[in-house]
Short mmCIF file of C-alpha atoms in Angstrom, two decimals:
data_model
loop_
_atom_site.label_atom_id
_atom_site.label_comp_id
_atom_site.label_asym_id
_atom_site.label_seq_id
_atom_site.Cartn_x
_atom_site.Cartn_y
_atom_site.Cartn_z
CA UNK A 64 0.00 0.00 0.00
CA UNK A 65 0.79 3.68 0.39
CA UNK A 66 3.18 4.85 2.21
CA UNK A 67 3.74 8.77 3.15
CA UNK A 68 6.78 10.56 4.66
CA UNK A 69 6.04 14.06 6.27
CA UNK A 70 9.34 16.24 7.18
CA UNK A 71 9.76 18.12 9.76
CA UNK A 72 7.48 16.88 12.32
CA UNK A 73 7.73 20.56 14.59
CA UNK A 74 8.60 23.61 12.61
CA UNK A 75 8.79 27.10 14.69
CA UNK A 76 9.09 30.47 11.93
CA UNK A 77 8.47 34.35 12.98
CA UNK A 78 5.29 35.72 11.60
CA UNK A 79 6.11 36.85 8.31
CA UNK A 80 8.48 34.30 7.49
CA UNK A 81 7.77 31.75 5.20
CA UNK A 82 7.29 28.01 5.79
CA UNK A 83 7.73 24.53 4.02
CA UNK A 84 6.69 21.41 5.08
CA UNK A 85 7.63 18.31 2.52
CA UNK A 86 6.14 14.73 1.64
CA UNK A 87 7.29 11.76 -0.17
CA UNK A 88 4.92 8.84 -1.45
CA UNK A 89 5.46 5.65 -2.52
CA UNK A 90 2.90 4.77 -5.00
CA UNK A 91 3.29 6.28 -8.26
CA UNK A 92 -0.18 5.86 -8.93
CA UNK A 93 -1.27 8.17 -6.45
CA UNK A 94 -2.69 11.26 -8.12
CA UNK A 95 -4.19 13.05 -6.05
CA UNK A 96 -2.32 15.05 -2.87
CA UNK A 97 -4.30 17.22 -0.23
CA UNK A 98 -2.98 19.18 2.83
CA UNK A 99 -5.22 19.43 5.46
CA UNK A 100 -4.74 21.68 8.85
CA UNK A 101 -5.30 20.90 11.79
CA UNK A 102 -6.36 22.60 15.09
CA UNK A 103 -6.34 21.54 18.28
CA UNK A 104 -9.52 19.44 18.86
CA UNK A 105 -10.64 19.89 15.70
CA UNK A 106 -11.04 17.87 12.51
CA UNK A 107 -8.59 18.18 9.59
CA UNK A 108 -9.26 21.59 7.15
CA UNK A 109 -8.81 21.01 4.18
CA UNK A 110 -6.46 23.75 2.57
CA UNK A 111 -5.52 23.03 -0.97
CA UNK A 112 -4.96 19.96 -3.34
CA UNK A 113 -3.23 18.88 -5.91
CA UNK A 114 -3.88 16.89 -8.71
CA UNK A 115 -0.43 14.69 -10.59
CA UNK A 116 -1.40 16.35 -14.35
CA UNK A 117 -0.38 19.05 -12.42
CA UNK A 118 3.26 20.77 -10.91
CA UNK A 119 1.99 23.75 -8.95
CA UNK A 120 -1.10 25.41 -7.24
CA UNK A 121 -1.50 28.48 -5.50
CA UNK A 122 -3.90 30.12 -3.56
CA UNK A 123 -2.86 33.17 -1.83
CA UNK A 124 -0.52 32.73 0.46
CA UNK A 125 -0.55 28.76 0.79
CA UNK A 126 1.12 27.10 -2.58
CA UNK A 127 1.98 23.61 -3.50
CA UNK A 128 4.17 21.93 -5.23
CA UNK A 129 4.47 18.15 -7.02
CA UNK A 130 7.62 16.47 -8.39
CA UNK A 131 5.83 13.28 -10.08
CA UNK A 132 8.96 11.41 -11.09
CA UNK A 133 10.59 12.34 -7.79
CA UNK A 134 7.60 11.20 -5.98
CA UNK A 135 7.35 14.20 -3.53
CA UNK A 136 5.35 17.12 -3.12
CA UNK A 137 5.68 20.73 -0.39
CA UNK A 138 3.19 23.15 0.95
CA UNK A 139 4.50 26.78 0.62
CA UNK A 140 2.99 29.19 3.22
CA UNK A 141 4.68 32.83 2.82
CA UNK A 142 4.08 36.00 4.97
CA UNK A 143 3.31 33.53 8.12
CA UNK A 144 0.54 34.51 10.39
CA UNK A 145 0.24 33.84 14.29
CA UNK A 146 -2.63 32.21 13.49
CA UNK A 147 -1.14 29.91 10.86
CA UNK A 148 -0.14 28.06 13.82
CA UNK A 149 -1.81 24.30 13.67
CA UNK A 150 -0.69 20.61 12.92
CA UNK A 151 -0.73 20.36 9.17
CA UNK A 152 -1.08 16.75 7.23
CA UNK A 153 -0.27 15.64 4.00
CA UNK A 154 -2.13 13.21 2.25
CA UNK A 155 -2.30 10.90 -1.48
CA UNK A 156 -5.13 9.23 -2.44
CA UNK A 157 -5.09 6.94 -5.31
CA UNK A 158 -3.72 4.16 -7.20
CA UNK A 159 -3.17 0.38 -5.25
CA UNK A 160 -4.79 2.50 -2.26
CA UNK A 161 -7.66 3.88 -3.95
CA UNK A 162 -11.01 5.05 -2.26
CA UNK A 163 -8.96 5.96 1.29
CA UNK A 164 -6.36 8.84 2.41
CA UNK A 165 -3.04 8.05 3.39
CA UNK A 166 -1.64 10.54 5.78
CA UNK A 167 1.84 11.83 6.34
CA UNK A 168 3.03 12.26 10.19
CA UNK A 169 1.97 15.88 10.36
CA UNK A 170 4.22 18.95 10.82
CA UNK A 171 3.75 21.23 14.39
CA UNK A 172 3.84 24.49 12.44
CA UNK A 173 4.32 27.30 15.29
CA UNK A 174 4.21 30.99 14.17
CA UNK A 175 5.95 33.19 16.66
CA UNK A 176 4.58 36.94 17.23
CA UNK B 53 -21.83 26.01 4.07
CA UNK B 54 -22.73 22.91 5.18
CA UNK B 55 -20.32 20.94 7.00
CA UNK B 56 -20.10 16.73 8.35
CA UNK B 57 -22.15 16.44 11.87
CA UNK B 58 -20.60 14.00 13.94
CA UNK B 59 -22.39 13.06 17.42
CA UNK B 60 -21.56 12.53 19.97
CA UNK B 61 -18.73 14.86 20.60
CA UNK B 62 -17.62 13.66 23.48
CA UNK B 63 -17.73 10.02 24.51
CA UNK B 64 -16.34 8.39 28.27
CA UNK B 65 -17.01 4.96 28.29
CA UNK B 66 -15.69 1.82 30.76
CA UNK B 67 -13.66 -1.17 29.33
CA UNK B 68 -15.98 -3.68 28.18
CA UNK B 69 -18.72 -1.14 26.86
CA UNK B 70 -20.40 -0.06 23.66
CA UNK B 71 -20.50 2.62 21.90
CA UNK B 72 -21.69 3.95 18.66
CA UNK B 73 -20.58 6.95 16.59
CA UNK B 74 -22.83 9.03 14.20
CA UNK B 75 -22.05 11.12 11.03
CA UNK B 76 -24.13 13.08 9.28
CA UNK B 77 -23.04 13.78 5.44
CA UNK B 78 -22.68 17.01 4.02
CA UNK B 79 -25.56 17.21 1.66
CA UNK B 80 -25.64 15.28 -1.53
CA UNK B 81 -22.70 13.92 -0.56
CA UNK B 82 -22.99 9.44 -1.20
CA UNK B 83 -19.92 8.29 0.32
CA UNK B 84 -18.56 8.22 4.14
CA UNK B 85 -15.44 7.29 5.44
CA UNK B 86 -14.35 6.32 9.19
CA UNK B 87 -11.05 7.74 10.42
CA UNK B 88 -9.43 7.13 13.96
CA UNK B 89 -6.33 9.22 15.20
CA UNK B 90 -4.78 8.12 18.56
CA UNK B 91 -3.09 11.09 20.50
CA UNK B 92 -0.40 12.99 18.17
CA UNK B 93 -1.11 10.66 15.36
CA UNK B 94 -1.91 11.06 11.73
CA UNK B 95 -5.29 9.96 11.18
CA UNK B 96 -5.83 6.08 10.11
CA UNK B 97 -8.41 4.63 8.05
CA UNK B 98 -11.09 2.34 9.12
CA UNK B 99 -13.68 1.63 6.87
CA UNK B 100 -15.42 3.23 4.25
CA UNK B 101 -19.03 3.31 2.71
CA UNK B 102 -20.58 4.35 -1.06
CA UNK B 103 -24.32 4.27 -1.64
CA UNK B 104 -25.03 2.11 1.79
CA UNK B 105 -22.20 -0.57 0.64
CA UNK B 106 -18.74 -0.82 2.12
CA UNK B 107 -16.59 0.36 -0.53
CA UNK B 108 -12.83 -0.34 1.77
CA UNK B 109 -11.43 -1.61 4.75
CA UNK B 110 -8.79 -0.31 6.49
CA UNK B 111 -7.21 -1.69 10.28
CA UNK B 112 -10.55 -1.49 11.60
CA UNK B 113 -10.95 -4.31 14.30
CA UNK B 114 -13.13 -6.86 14.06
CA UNK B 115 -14.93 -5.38 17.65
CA UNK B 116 -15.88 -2.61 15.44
CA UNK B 117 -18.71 -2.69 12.95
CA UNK B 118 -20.35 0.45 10.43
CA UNK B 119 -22.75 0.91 8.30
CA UNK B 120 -24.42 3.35 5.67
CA UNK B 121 -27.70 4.48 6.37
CA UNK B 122 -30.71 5.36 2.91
CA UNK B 123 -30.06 8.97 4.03
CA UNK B 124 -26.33 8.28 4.07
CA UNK B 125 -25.89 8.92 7.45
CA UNK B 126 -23.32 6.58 8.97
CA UNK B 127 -23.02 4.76 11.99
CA UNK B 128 -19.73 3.75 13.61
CA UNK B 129 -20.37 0.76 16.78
CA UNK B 130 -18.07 -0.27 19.18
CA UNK B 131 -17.80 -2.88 21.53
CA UNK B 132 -16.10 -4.92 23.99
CA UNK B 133 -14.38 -1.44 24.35
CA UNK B 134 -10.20 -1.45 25.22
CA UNK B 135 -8.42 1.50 26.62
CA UNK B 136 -6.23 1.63 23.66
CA UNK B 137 -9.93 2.50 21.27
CA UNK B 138 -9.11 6.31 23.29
CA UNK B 139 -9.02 8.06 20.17
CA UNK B 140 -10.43 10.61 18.21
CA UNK B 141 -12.94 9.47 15.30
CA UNK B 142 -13.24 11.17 12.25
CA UNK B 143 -15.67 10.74 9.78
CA UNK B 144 -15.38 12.24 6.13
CA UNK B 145 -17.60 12.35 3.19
CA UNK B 146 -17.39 13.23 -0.41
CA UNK B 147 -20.02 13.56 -3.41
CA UNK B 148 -19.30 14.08 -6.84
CA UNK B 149 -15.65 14.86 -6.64
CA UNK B 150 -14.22 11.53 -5.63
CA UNK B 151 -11.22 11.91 -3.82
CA UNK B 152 -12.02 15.34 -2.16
CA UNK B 153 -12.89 14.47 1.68
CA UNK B 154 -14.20 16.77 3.94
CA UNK B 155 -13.49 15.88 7.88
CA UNK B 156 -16.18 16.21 10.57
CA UNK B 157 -15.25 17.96 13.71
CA UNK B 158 -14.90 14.19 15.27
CA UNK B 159 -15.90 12.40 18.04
CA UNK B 160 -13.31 12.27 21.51
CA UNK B 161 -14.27 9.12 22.64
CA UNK B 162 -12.11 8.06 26.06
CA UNK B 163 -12.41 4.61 27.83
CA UNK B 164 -11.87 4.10 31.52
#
């Protein structure tokens, strides 16, 4: 099955910095990669997708990023807000592990004031 | 917009108990999956449903059973409950765009 790596697991930036959080897959059949954010005691945001036809999508400040024959894929947050501050997840969805999300570990992104 | 209803939102059970989860779909939305994330854990599949049929299974236990509901509602049950089942349990659902889930606000369920 699918297997995802999330790097780093904590990540502390000053507000207006930017911030990248990376993922590798294993299944090069995957095609389809969300990010999802997470608060505490909440359930996981969705924030912006990805689809393998194609390499980059941007909305605002959040962008991603997809490197099909490298098999890995980044979410891009620039001009970092305080309240940016949340557990974010990776995902793929697709090929041998169709019909179910696999999740990376999840990054601890903290924004400092 | 409308979002996923999960109920309860707050579970404490004792060892040995039942319990049973509910999610409510966002509208026109067929298809449900079950998600459970143990403390500082990425969230891990458990079973998932498509017009009322199981469409996957993930590593849910064989204490655990779900089903689909004709108004797509979903129902998540429990039993002979272990202290390790202390999770939270997510449900998500999707319509027409397939692999798109959107996450309920989940259910905290703690066993004593």
């Amino acid at each position: 099955g699918e297997n995802v790596e999330q790097h780093p697991s904590t990540l502390s930036v000053q507000e207006g910095d930017s911030a990248v959080i990376k993922c590798t897959y294993s299944d090069s059949a995957s095609n389809y990669f969300p990010w999802y954010k997470q608060e505490l005691g909440k359930g996981p945001q969705l924030i912006i997708d990805i689809r393998s036809n194609v390499g980059e999508k941007k909305d605002q400040r959040i962008a991603v990023t997809l490197n099909k024959t490298a098999k890995h894929f980044s979410l891009h947050i620039t001009e970092t807000q305080p309240e940016d501050s949340a557990v974010y997840f990776c995902a793929a969805f697709g090929g041998t592990s169709y019909g179910k999300l696999t999740f990376g570990q999840g990054t601890i992104l903290t924004v400092h004031p | 917009a409308a979002g996923v209803i999960q109920s309860p939102r707050h579970l404490i059970k004792e060892k040995r108990e039942t319990a049973t989860l509910k999610c409510y779909p966002i509208p026109r939305h067929d298809t449900v999956y079950w998600y459970q994330q143990g403390p500082g854990q990425d969230p891990q599949f458990l079973i998932s449903f498509y017009e009322k049929m199981q469409s996957d299974k993930g590593s849910i236990p064989d204490r655990f059973s779900a089903q689909q509901f004709s108004d797509y509602h979903s129902e998540l049950n429990m039993s002979s409950l272990e202290l390790g089942d202390s999770a939270l349990y997510f449900c998500a659902t999707n319509g027409v765009r397939r692999e798109t889930q959107y996450f309920g606000p989940g259910t905290r369920l703690l066993v004593l």
